[in-house]
CSV table of C-alpha atoms in Angstrom, one decimal:
chain,number,residue,atom,x,y,z
C,1,MET,CA,-42.4,17.6,-46.8
C,2,LEU,CA,-39.8,20.3,-47.1
C,3,ARG,CA,-40.9,23.6,-48.5
C,4,TRP,CA,-38.4,24.2,-51.2
C,5,ILE,CA,-37.7,27.8,-51.7
C,6,LEU,CA,-36.0,28.9,-55.0
C,7,GLY,CA,-35.0,32.2,-56.3
C,8,GLY,CA,-35.5,34.0,-52.9
C,9,ARG,CA,-39.2,33.7,-52.7
C,10,GLU,CA,-40.6,35.9,-50.0
C,11,ALA,CA,-43.9,36.7,-48.5
C,12,GLN,CA,-45.5,39.7,-50.4
C,13,GLY,CA,-47.6,41.8,-48.0
C,14,SER,CA,-51.2,40.6,-48.0
C,15,LEU,CA,-50.4,37.5,-50.1
C,16,GLU,CA,-48.5,36.0,-47.1
C,17,LYS,CA,-50.3,32.9,-45.9
C,18,SER,CA,-51.6,32.8,-42.4
C,19,SER,CA,-50.8,29.8,-40.1
C,20,VAL,CA,-54.3,28.5,-40.8
C,21,LEU,CA,-53.3,27.8,-44.4
C,22,CYS,CA,-50.2,25.9,-43.6
C,23,ILE,CA,-50.7,22.2,-44.2
C,24,GLY,CA,-47.5,21.4,-42.3
C,25,GLU,CA,-44.5,19.3,-43.1
C,26,GLU,CA,-46.3,16.1,-42.5
C,27,GLN,CA,-48.3,15.4,-45.7
C,28,PRO,CA,-48.9,11.6,-45.8
C,29,LYS,CA,-51.0,11.8,-49.0
C,30,ASN,CA,-48.4,13.9,-50.8
C,31,TRP,CA,-46.0,11.5,-52.5
C,32,PHE,CA,-44.0,14.3,-54.3
C,33,THR,CA,-41.2,14.5,-51.7
C,34,GLU,CA,-38.3,14.9,-54.2
C,35,LEU,CA,-37.7,17.5,-56.8
C,36,GLN,CA,-35.3,18.4,-59.6
C,37,VAL,CA,-35.0,21.9,-61.0
C,38,LEU,CA,-34.7,22.0,-64.8
C,39,LYS,CA,-33.0,25.1,-66.2
C,40,GLY,CA,-32.7,26.2,-69.8
C,41,HIS,CA,-35.2,28.9,-70.5
C,42,PHE,CA,-34.5,32.6,-70.0
C,43,ASP,CA,-38.1,33.9,-70.0
C,44,ILE,CA,-41.5,32.9,-68.9
C,45,VAL,CA,-42.3,29.2,-69.6
C,46,ARG,CA,-46.0,28.9,-70.5
C,47,PHE,CA,-46.4,25.6,-72.3
C,48,LEU,CA,-45.7,21.9,-71.5
C,49,VAL,CA,-46.6,19.1,-73.9
C,50,GLN,CA,-46.1,15.3,-73.2
C,51,ILE,CA,-44.4,13.6,-76.2
C,52,ASP,CA,-44.4,10.1,-74.8
C,53,ASP,CA,-44.1,8.3,-71.5
C,54,PHE,CA,-40.6,9.6,-70.9
C,55,ARG,CA,-40.3,13.0,-72.7
C,56,CYS,CA,-41.9,16.4,-72.6
C,57,ALA,CA,-41.4,19.7,-74.4
C,58,SER,CA,-41.5,23.2,-72.9
C,59,ALA,CA,-41.9,26.5,-74.5
C,60,GLY,CA,-42.5,30.1,-73.7
C,61,ASP,CA,-41.7,33.8,-74.2
C,62,ASP,CA,-38.0,33.2,-75.1
C,63,GLY,CA,-39.1,31.5,-78.3
C,64,LEU,CA,-37.2,28.3,-77.4
C,65,VAL,CA,-38.6,24.8,-77.4
C,66,LEU,CA,-36.8,22.4,-75.1
C,67,VAL,CA,-37.2,18.6,-75.0
C,68,TRP,CA,-36.6,16.9,-71.7
C,69,ASN,CA,-36.2,13.3,-70.3
C,70,VAL,CA,-38.5,13.3,-67.3
C,71,GLU,CA,-36.8,10.2,-65.8
C,72,THR,CA,-33.4,11.8,-65.6
C,73,GLY,CA,-34.1,15.5,-66.0
C,74,GLU,CA,-31.7,15.6,-69.0
C,75,ARG,CA,-32.2,18.3,-71.7
C,76,LEU,CA,-32.4,16.2,-74.9
C,77,GLN,CA,-33.0,18.9,-77.6
C,78,GLU,CA,-33.0,22.6,-77.9
C,79,LEU,CA,-35.2,23.7,-80.8
C,80,ARG,CA,-34.3,27.2,-82.1
C,81,GLY,CA,-36.1,29.0,-84.9
C,82,HIS,CA,-38.8,31.3,-83.6
C,83,SER,CA,-37.8,34.9,-83.1
C,84,GLN,CA,-40.6,35.8,-80.7
C,85,GLN,CA,-42.6,34.1,-78.0
C,86,ILE,CA,-44.4,30.8,-78.5
C,87,THR,CA,-48.2,31.3,-78.6
C,88,ALA,CA,-49.3,27.6,-79.0
C,89,MET,CA,-47.7,24.1,-79.0
C,90,THR,CA,-49.0,20.6,-79.5
C,91,THR,CA,-48.0,17.2,-80.7
C,92,PHE,CA,-48.7,16.1,-84.3
C,93,SER,CA,-48.9,12.4,-85.0
C,94,CYS,CA,-49.6,11.1,-88.5
C,95,ASP,CA,-49.8,7.5,-89.5
C,96,ASP,CA,-47.8,6.7,-92.6
C,97,GLY,CA,-49.0,3.1,-92.8
C,98,ASP,CA,-46.0,1.4,-91.3
C,99,THR,CA,-45.1,3.7,-88.4
C,100,THR,CA,-46.6,6.6,-86.5
C,101,HIS,CA,-44.1,9.4,-85.7
C,102,THR,CA,-44.8,12.1,-83.2
C,103,SER,CA,-43.7,15.6,-84.1
C,104,LEU,CA,-44.0,19.0,-82.3
C,105,LEU,CA,-46.1,21.7,-83.8
C,106,THR,CA,-45.5,25.3,-82.6
C,107,ALA,CA,-46.8,28.8,-83.4
C,108,SER,CA,-45.2,32.1,-82.5
C,109,SER,CA,-45.9,35.8,-82.3
C,110,ASP,CA,-43.4,36.1,-85.2
C,111,ARG,CA,-46.4,34.9,-87.4
C,112,SER,CA,-44.9,31.6,-88.2
C,113,LEU,CA,-45.7,27.9,-87.8
C,114,SER,CA,-43.0,25.2,-87.4
C,115,LEU,CA,-43.0,21.4,-87.3
C,116,TRP,CA,-40.1,19.8,-85.3
C,117,ASP,CA,-38.7,16.4,-85.0
C,118,PRO,CA,-38.2,15.9,-81.2
C,119,ASP,CA,-35.8,13.0,-81.8
C,120,THR,CA,-33.2,15.0,-83.8
C,121,GLY,CA,-34.2,18.6,-83.0
C,122,ASN,CA,-34.5,19.4,-86.7
C,123,ARG,CA,-37.2,21.8,-88.0
C,124,VAL,CA,-39.0,19.7,-90.6
C,125,GLN,CA,-41.4,22.3,-91.9
C,126,THR,CA,-42.0,26.0,-91.4
C,127,ILE,CA,-44.4,28.7,-92.7
C,128,SER,CA,-43.7,32.4,-92.1
C,129,ASP,CA,-45.4,35.7,-92.9
C,130,LEU,CA,-48.9,34.6,-91.8
C,131,GLN,CA,-51.7,37.2,-91.9
C,132,SER,CA,-51.8,37.2,-88.1
C,133,SER,CA,-50.3,35.4,-85.1
C,134,VAL,CA,-51.7,31.9,-84.3
C,135,LYS,CA,-53.3,31.7,-80.8
C,136,CYS,CA,-54.4,28.0,-80.8
C,137,LEU,CA,-53.7,24.7,-82.7
C,138,LEU,CA,-55.9,21.7,-83.2
C,139,VAL,CA,-54.7,18.4,-84.7
C,140,LEU,CA,-57.3,16.2,-86.6
C,141,GLU,CA,-55.4,12.9,-86.7
C,142,ARG,CA,-58.1,11.1,-88.5
C,143,LEU,CA,-57.8,13.5,-91.5
C,144,CYS,CA,-54.1,13.9,-91.0
C,145,VAL,CA,-54.5,17.7,-91.0
C,146,PHE,CA,-54.2,20.5,-88.4
C,147,VAL,CA,-56.1,23.7,-87.8
C,148,SER,CA,-54.7,27.0,-86.7
C,149,GLY,CA,-56.8,29.7,-85.1
C,150,GLY,CA,-56.1,33.4,-84.6
C,151,GLY,CA,-57.2,36.2,-86.9
C,152,GLU,CA,-58.4,33.5,-89.3
C,153,LEU,CA,-59.2,29.8,-89.3
C,154,CYS,CA,-56.7,27.8,-91.5
C,155,VAL,CA,-56.6,24.1,-92.3
C,156,TRP,CA,-53.2,22.6,-93.2
C,157,ASN,CA,-52.0,19.2,-94.3
C,158,LYS,CA,-49.0,17.4,-92.9
C,159,ASP,CA,-46.8,19.0,-95.6
C,160,PHE,CA,-47.8,22.5,-94.4
C,161,GLN,CA,-49.9,23.2,-97.5
C,162,LEU,CA,-52.9,25.4,-96.9
C,163,GLN,CA,-56.1,23.5,-97.6
C,164,CYS,CA,-58.6,26.2,-96.9
C,165,HIS,CA,-59.2,29.2,-94.6
C,166,ARG,CA,-61.9,31.5,-93.3
C,167,PRO,CA,-61.4,35.0,-91.9
C,168,ASN,CA,-63.3,35.9,-88.8
C,169,HIS,CA,-64.7,39.2,-87.7
C,170,SER,CA,-63.9,39.1,-84.0
C,171,ASP,CA,-61.5,41.6,-82.6
C,172,THR,CA,-60.1,39.0,-80.2
C,173,GLY,CA,-59.8,36.3,-82.9
C,174,ILE,CA,-60.1,32.6,-82.3
C,175,THR,CA,-58.7,31.7,-78.8
C,176,ALA,CA,-59.6,28.0,-78.5
C,177,LEU,CA,-60.4,25.1,-80.8
C,178,ILE,CA,-61.8,21.6,-80.2
C,179,GLU,CA,-62.8,18.7,-82.4
C,180,LEU,CA,-66.5,17.7,-82.6
C,181,PRO,CA,-68.2,14.7,-84.2
C,182,LYS,CA,-69.2,14.5,-87.9
C,183,ASN,CA,-66.0,16.4,-89.1
C,184,CYS,CA,-67.0,19.5,-87.1
C,185,ILE,CA,-64.9,21.8,-85.0
C,186,ALA,CA,-65.8,24.5,-82.4
C,187,ALA,CA,-64.0,27.8,-82.2
C,188,ALA,CA,-64.2,30.2,-79.3
C,189,MET,CA,-64.3,33.9,-80.5
C,190,ASP,CA,-65.0,36.5,-77.8
C,191,LYS,CA,-68.5,35.6,-76.4
C,192,GLU,CA,-69.4,33.2,-79.2
C,193,ILE,CA,-68.7,29.6,-80.2
C,194,VAL,CA,-68.7,29.1,-84.0
C,195,ILE,CA,-69.2,25.6,-85.3
C,196,TYR,CA,-67.4,24.8,-88.6
C,197,ARG,CA,-67.8,21.7,-90.7
C,198,LEU,CA,-65.0,20.3,-92.8
C,199,THR,CA,-65.8,18.5,-96.1
C,200,VAL,CA,-63.4,16.2,-97.8
C,201,SER,CA,-64.0,15.9,-101.5
C,202,THR,CA,-63.2,12.9,-103.8
C,203,ASP,CA,-59.9,14.5,-104.8
C,204,THR,CA,-59.0,14.7,-101.1
C,205,SER,CA,-59.3,18.5,-101.1
C,206,ILE,CA,-60.8,20.0,-97.9
C,207,SER,CA,-63.3,22.9,-97.6
C,208,VAL,CA,-64.6,24.5,-94.4
C,209,ALA,CA,-68.0,26.2,-93.8
C,210,GLU,CA,-69.6,27.9,-90.8
C,211,VAL,CA,-72.8,26.0,-89.8
C,212,ARG,CA,-73.8,27.5,-86.4
C,213,CYS,CA,-73.0,30.4,-84.1
C,214,LEU,CA,-73.7,29.8,-80.4
C,215,SER,CA,-74.2,33.2,-78.7
C,216,ASP,CA,-75.3,32.1,-75.2
C,217,HIS,CA,-72.4,33.4,-73.2
C,218,GLN,CA,-72.6,36.9,-71.7
C,219,ASP,CA,-68.9,37.5,-71.5
C,220,ARG,CA,-65.6,36.4,-73.2
C,221,ILE,CA,-65.1,32.7,-73.4
C,222,ARG,CA,-61.9,31.7,-71.5
C,223,ALA,CA,-62.0,27.8,-71.7
C,224,LEU,CA,-63.3,25.3,-74.2
C,225,ILE,CA,-63.0,21.5,-73.8
C,226,ASN,CA,-64.3,18.1,-75.0
C,227,VAL,CA,-66.0,16.2,-72.2
C,228,ASN,CA,-66.8,13.0,-74.0
C,229,ASP,CA,-68.0,11.8,-77.4
C,230,GLY,CA,-71.4,13.5,-77.0
C,231,LEU,CA,-70.6,16.6,-74.9
C,232,PHE,CA,-68.3,19.6,-74.7
C,233,ALA,CA,-68.1,22.5,-72.2
C,234,SER,CA,-67.2,26.2,-72.2
C,235,GLY,CA,-66.4,28.7,-69.4
C,236,SER,CA,-66.5,32.5,-69.5
C,237,HIS,CA,-65.0,35.5,-67.9
C,238,ALA,CA,-68.3,36.1,-66.1
C,239,GLY,CA,-68.2,32.7,-64.4
C,240,GLU,CA,-70.6,30.9,-66.7
C,241,LEU,CA,-70.2,27.1,-67.2
C,242,ILE,CA,-72.2,25.7,-70.1
C,243,LEU,CA,-72.4,22.0,-71.0
C,244,TRP,CA,-73.3,21.5,-74.7
C,245,ASP,CA,-74.5,18.6,-76.9
C,246,ALA,CA,-71.6,17.9,-79.2
C,247,ILE,CA,-73.9,16.8,-82.1
C,248,GLU,CA,-77.0,19.1,-81.9
C,249,TRP,CA,-75.1,22.0,-80.2
C,250,ASN,CA,-77.9,22.5,-77.7
C,251,ILE,CA,-77.3,23.6,-74.1
C,252,MET,CA,-77.5,20.6,-71.7
C,253,ALA,CA,-76.7,22.4,-68.5
C,254,TYR,CA,-75.9,26.0,-67.4
C,255,GLU,CA,-74.1,26.9,-64.1
C,256,HIS,CA,-73.5,30.6,-63.2
C,257,ILE,CA,-71.2,31.4,-60.3
C,258,LEU,CA,-72.4,34.8,-59.0
C,259,TRP,CA,-70.6,36.9,-56.4
C,260,GLU,CA,-73.5,39.2,-55.7
C,261,GLU,CA,-77.2,38.8,-55.3
C,262,SER,CA,-79.2,39.3,-58.5
C,263,GLN,CA,-82.7,40.8,-58.6
C,264,ALA,CA,-84.1,37.9,-60.6
C,265,CYS,CA,-82.4,34.7,-61.9
C,266,THR,CA,-84.0,31.4,-62.9
C,267,GLN,CA,-80.7,29.6,-63.4
C,268,ALA,CA,-79.0,27.4,-60.8
C,269,GLU,CA,-76.4,29.5,-58.9
C,270,ILE,CA,-73.7,29.3,-56.3
C,271,ARG,CA,-73.8,32.7,-54.7
C,272,LEU,CA,-70.8,33.9,-52.7
C,273,ALA,CA,-69.5,36.9,-50.9
C,274,ALA,CA,-68.4,39.7,-53.3
C,275,PRO,CA,-64.7,39.9,-54.1
C,276,LYS,CA,-63.2,41.5,-57.2
C,277,PRO,CA,-65.2,41.0,-60.4
C,278,SER,CA,-62.2,39.3,-62.0
C,279,GLU,CA,-62.3,36.6,-59.4
C,280,MET,CA,-65.4,35.0,-61.0
C,281,SER,CA,-63.6,34.3,-64.3
C,282,ILE,CA,-63.2,30.7,-65.4
C,283,GLN,CA,-59.6,30.4,-66.3
C,284,HIS,CA,-59.4,26.7,-67.0
C,285,LEU,CA,-61.5,23.6,-67.4
C,286,THR,CA,-60.5,19.9,-67.3
C,287,THR,CA,-62.6,16.7,-67.3
C,288,ASN,CA,-62.4,13.0,-66.9
C,289,GLY,CA,-65.7,12.5,-68.7
C,290,ARG,CA,-67.7,12.1,-65.4
C,291,HIS,CA,-66.7,15.4,-63.7
C,292,ILE,CA,-65.7,18.8,-64.9
C,293,LEU,CA,-63.2,20.7,-62.8
C,294,ALA,CA,-63.4,24.5,-63.2
C,295,ALA,CA,-60.8,27.0,-62.0
C,296,VAL,CA,-62.9,30.1,-61.0
C,297,GLY,CA,-60.8,33.0,-59.8
C,298,SER,CA,-58.8,31.6,-56.9
C,299,GLY,CA,-61.3,28.8,-56.3
C,300,LEU,CA,-62.1,25.3,-57.6
C,301,TYR,CA,-65.5,23.8,-58.5
C,302,VAL,CA,-66.3,20.2,-59.3
C,303,PHE,CA,-69.3,19.8,-61.6
C,304,SER,CA,-71.0,16.4,-62.1
C,305,VAL,CA,-71.8,15.6,-65.8
C,306,LEU,CA,-74.4,13.1,-64.7
C,307,THR,CA,-76.4,15.2,-62.2
C,308,LYS,CA,-75.4,18.5,-63.9
C,309,THR,CA,-74.7,20.2,-60.6
C,310,VAL,CA,-71.8,21.4,-58.6
C,311,VAL,CA,-70.9,18.6,-56.2
C,312,ALA,CA,-67.9,20.1,-54.5
C,313,TYR,CA,-66.1,23.5,-54.3
C,314,ARG,CA,-63.5,25.5,-52.6
C,315,LYS,CA,-64.0,29.2,-53.1
C,316,ALA,CA,-60.5,30.2,-52.0
C,317,ALA,CA,-58.2,27.3,-52.9
C,318,HIS,CA,-55.2,29.5,-53.6
C,319,ASP,CA,-53.9,33.0,-52.8
C,320,SER,CA,-54.3,34.1,-56.4
C,321,ASN,CA,-56.0,33.0,-59.6
C,322,VAL,CA,-55.9,29.3,-60.5
C,323,LEU,CA,-54.3,28.8,-63.9
C,324,HIS,CA,-54.4,25.1,-64.5
C,325,THR,CA,-56.1,22.0,-63.0
C,326,MET,CA,-56.2,18.2,-63.4
C,327,LEU,CA,-58.5,15.5,-62.1
C,328,LEU,CA,-56.4,12.6,-60.9
C,329,SER,CA,-59.5,10.5,-60.1
C,330,ASP,CA,-63.2,11.1,-59.2
C,331,SER,CA,-62.0,12.1,-55.7
C,332,GLU,CA,-58.5,13.6,-56.2
C,333,LEU,CA,-57.5,16.7,-58.1
C,334,MET,CA,-54.6,19.1,-58.5
C,335,SER,CA,-54.3,22.8,-59.2
C,336,CYS,CA,-51.6,25.5,-59.7
C,337,SER,CA,-51.8,29.2,-59.3
C,338,GLU,CA,-50.4,32.7,-59.8
C,339,ASP,CA,-49.3,32.4,-56.2
C,340,GLY,CA,-46.5,30.0,-57.2
C,341,SER,CA,-48.0,26.9,-55.5
C,342,VAL,CA,-49.2,23.5,-56.8
C,343,ARG,CA,-51.8,21.9,-54.5
C,344,MET,CA,-53.3,18.5,-54.2
C,345,TRP,CA,-56.9,18.1,-53.1
C,346,GLU,CA,-59.3,15.3,-52.0
C,347,ILE,CA,-63.1,15.5,-52.2
C,348,GLN,CA,-64.5,14.7,-48.8
C,349,ASP,CA,-67.9,14.7,-47.0
C,350,LEU,CA,-68.9,17.9,-45.3
C,351,PRO,CA,-68.8,18.3,-41.5
C,352,LEU,CA,-72.0,17.8,-39.5
C,353,SER,CA,-74.9,19.7,-41.1
C,354,ALA,CA,-75.3,21.8,-37.9
C,355,GLU,CA,-72.0,23.4,-38.6
C,356,PRO,CA,-72.2,26.4,-40.9
C,357,ALA,CA,-70.1,26.4,-44.1
C,358,SER,CA,-68.3,29.5,-43.1
C,359,SER,CA,-66.9,28.1,-39.8
C,360,GLY,CA,-64.1,25.7,-39.0
C,361,PHE,CA,-60.9,25.2,-41.0
C,362,PHE,CA,-62.4,25.8,-44.4
C,363,GLY,CA,-64.3,28.9,-43.5
C,364,MET,CA,-61.0,30.5,-42.3
C,365,TRP,CA,-59.5,30.3,-45.8
C,366,THR,CA,-59.5,34.0,-46.7
C,367,PHE,CA,-56.3,34.3,-48.7
C,368,GLY,CA,-55.0,37.9,-49.0
C,369,ARG,CA,-57.6,39.2,-46.6
C,370,ALA,CA,-56.1,38.5,-43.2
C,371,ASN,CA,-57.0,41.9,-41.8
C,372,LYS,CA,-60.4,42.1,-43.5
C,373,PRO,CA,-63.4,40.3,-41.9
C,374,SER,CA,-65.2,38.1,-44.5
C,375,ALA,CA,-68.8,38.9,-45.3
C,376,PRO,CA,-71.4,36.2,-44.3
C,377,PRO,CA,-72.0,33.8,-47.1
C,378,LEU,CA,-75.1,34.4,-49.2
C,379,LYS,CA,-75.8,30.6,-49.4
C,380,LYS,CA,-74.5,28.0,-47.0
C,381,VAL,CA,-72.9,24.9,-48.5
C,382,VAL,CA,-75.1,22.8,-46.4
C,383,ASP,CA,-78.1,24.3,-48.2
C,384,VAL,CA,-77.0,22.7,-51.5
C,385,PRO,CA,-78.0,19.0,-51.5
C,386,ASN,CA,-75.1,16.5,-51.6
C,387,ILE,CA,-72.4,19.1,-52.0
C,388,ARG,CA,-68.9,18.1,-50.6
C,389,MET,CA,-65.8,19.9,-49.7
C,390,LEU,CA,-62.2,19.9,-51.0
C,391,GLU,CA,-59.6,18.9,-48.4
C,392,LEU,CA,-56.0,20.1,-49.0
C,393,THR,CA,-53.7,17.1,-49.0
C,394,GLY,CA,-50.5,18.4,-50.5
C,395,ASP,CA,-48.8,21.7,-51.0
C,396,LEU,CA,-45.9,21.8,-53.5
C,397,ILE,CA,-43.9,25.0,-52.9
C,398,GLY,CA,-40.9,25.4,-55.2
C,399,HIS,CA,-41.4,28.1,-57.8
C,400,SER,CA,-40.8,31.8,-57.1
C,401,GLY,CA,-43.3,32.9,-59.8
C,402,ALA,CA,-46.8,32.0,-61.1
C,403,VAL,CA,-47.1,28.3,-62.0
C,404,GLN,CA,-48.5,28.3,-65.6
C,405,MET,CA,-49.3,24.7,-66.0
C,406,PHE,CA,-48.2,21.1,-65.2
C,407,VAL,CA,-48.1,17.7,-66.9
C,408,SER,CA,-48.4,14.4,-65.0
C,409,PHE,CA,-46.3,11.4,-66.0
C,410,ARG,CA,-48.0,9.2,-63.4
C,411,GLU,CA,-45.4,7.1,-61.5
C,412,ASN,CA,-42.6,9.0,-63.4
C,413,GLY,CA,-43.5,12.3,-61.8
C,414,LEU,CA,-45.0,15.7,-62.4
C,415,VAL,CA,-43.5,18.6,-64.4
C,416,THR,CA,-44.4,22.2,-63.7
C,417,CYS,CA,-43.4,25.4,-65.5
C,418,SER,CA,-43.5,29.0,-64.2
C,419,THR,CA,-42.8,32.7,-64.8
C,420,ASP,CA,-39.6,32.2,-62.9
C,421,HIS,CA,-38.1,30.6,-66.1
C,422,LEU,CA,-37.8,27.2,-64.5
C,423,LEU,CA,-39.3,23.8,-64.8
C,424,ILE,CA,-39.5,21.5,-61.7
C,425,LEU,CA,-39.7,17.8,-61.9
C,426,TRP,CA,-41.5,16.5,-58.9
C,427,LYS,CA,-41.1,12.8,-58.0
C,428,ASN,CA,-42.2,10.1,-55.6
C,429,GLY,CA,-39.3,10.2,-53.1
C,430,GLU,CA,-39.9,6.7,-51.8
C,431,ARG,CA,-40.0,5.2,-55.3
C,432,GLN,CA,-36.9,7.1,-56.4
C,433,SER,CA,-35.0,5.7,-53.3
C,434,GLN,CA,-36.1,2.2,-54.2
C,435,LEU,CA,-34.9,2.7,-57.8
C,436,ARG,CA,-31.6,4.0,-56.7
C,437,SER,CA,-31.1,1.1,-54.3
C,438,LEU,CA,-32.0,-1.4,-57.1
C,439,ALA,CA,-29.6,0.3,-59.5
C,440,LEU,CA,-26.8,0.2,-56.9
C,441,PHE,CA,-27.5,-3.5,-56.2
C,442,GLN,CA,-27.4,-4.4,-59.9
C,443,LYS,CA,-24.1,-2.5,-60.3
C,444,LEU,CA,-22.5,-4.3,-57.4
C,445,GLU,CA,-23.7,-7.6,-58.9
C,446,GLU,CA,-22.1,-6.7,-62.2
C,447,ASN,CA,-18.8,-5.9,-60.5
C,448,GLU,CA,-19.1,-9.2,-58.6
C,449,GLU,CA,-18.8,-7.6,-55.3
C,450,LEU,CA,-21.6,-9.6,-53.7
């Protein structure tokens, strides 16, 4: 596959990949062989949200929200109204009885919230002069309300009327929100997860109360996700992955990724050579209900929900920190990074047990340390029962800046966004060629030229 270079991307000193890392032009398992660059933003693009099977919205530091057709790459709407960067974006669907309409909900550093109609581009509702900027949004479709988190926790109805709110006493504010069973929500605040319960009274008014504070993390919480109906997970800046019971809020599993030997530790650990302390931070978590994929520094870790252990990992999957991940299946996954790349991976069995984990192709992956000998591993992969490796199967090079996130539209392609102000629509080249041939054939038939 061609390595598309946009915006004059050049190797940057120690970040230049060695020949060992080059997967080569022949990538038989990489079907993204065609791309389309989508321009419209003039600052960092941080957010992508799927609206339906054929549309997505993008937003970022320019305050713009753009709606795109992922089949054609056409820009459908340009939503203007925020005066500063977008800090959160999600879809908001509310069933009115006859129809369900999907709107876009955005928050900005200008301390405002807006509701948009992606079909017309109109701003339907807006609230300004909030007490603080909103950092995260959570839609509770069953109650037809949404929750905003930042300096305070606020619950709003579909008409943007404030139902209730609670201030918080954390300097960092609320950075992540997820829905839990029994009308509860979990909010990440610094090192703690606070559980709130929403109560709907007979007159349909809503109140919120704090019912539990989980203080088991040792450092700031960076990721918070639902795993399934009974579990949720959190990841911290110190590399702690905790699996929680979603109803009783007890710890079900604890995994700590340590870079250095500790004097005494009774928890299960994956101990690695010692890079920068920031490289142990969990930046992103994603799940398919059976596995949890954690972005830890520049590495990837696959955690089994069933066995509650790490079943596969790649400690240097990218040149820089991994920012976003996705599980395509139980054996295939995807990641993007500050290094500007999007990579596809496949979980495979390890080489023969006699071969140490630090040797061979994978042991030579020492991004950004080409002239520095790597320290011997503190624990060999083969010492961990049933652990597997991640094989690089596709390398999508197109952005000239950090890739913030991506959204998959399955057979319709993949959309990525970046600090280079661009979106790239990646498509299955073979499928696109077939569709173009079919369209040409149909056009010739209409013109009666066959």
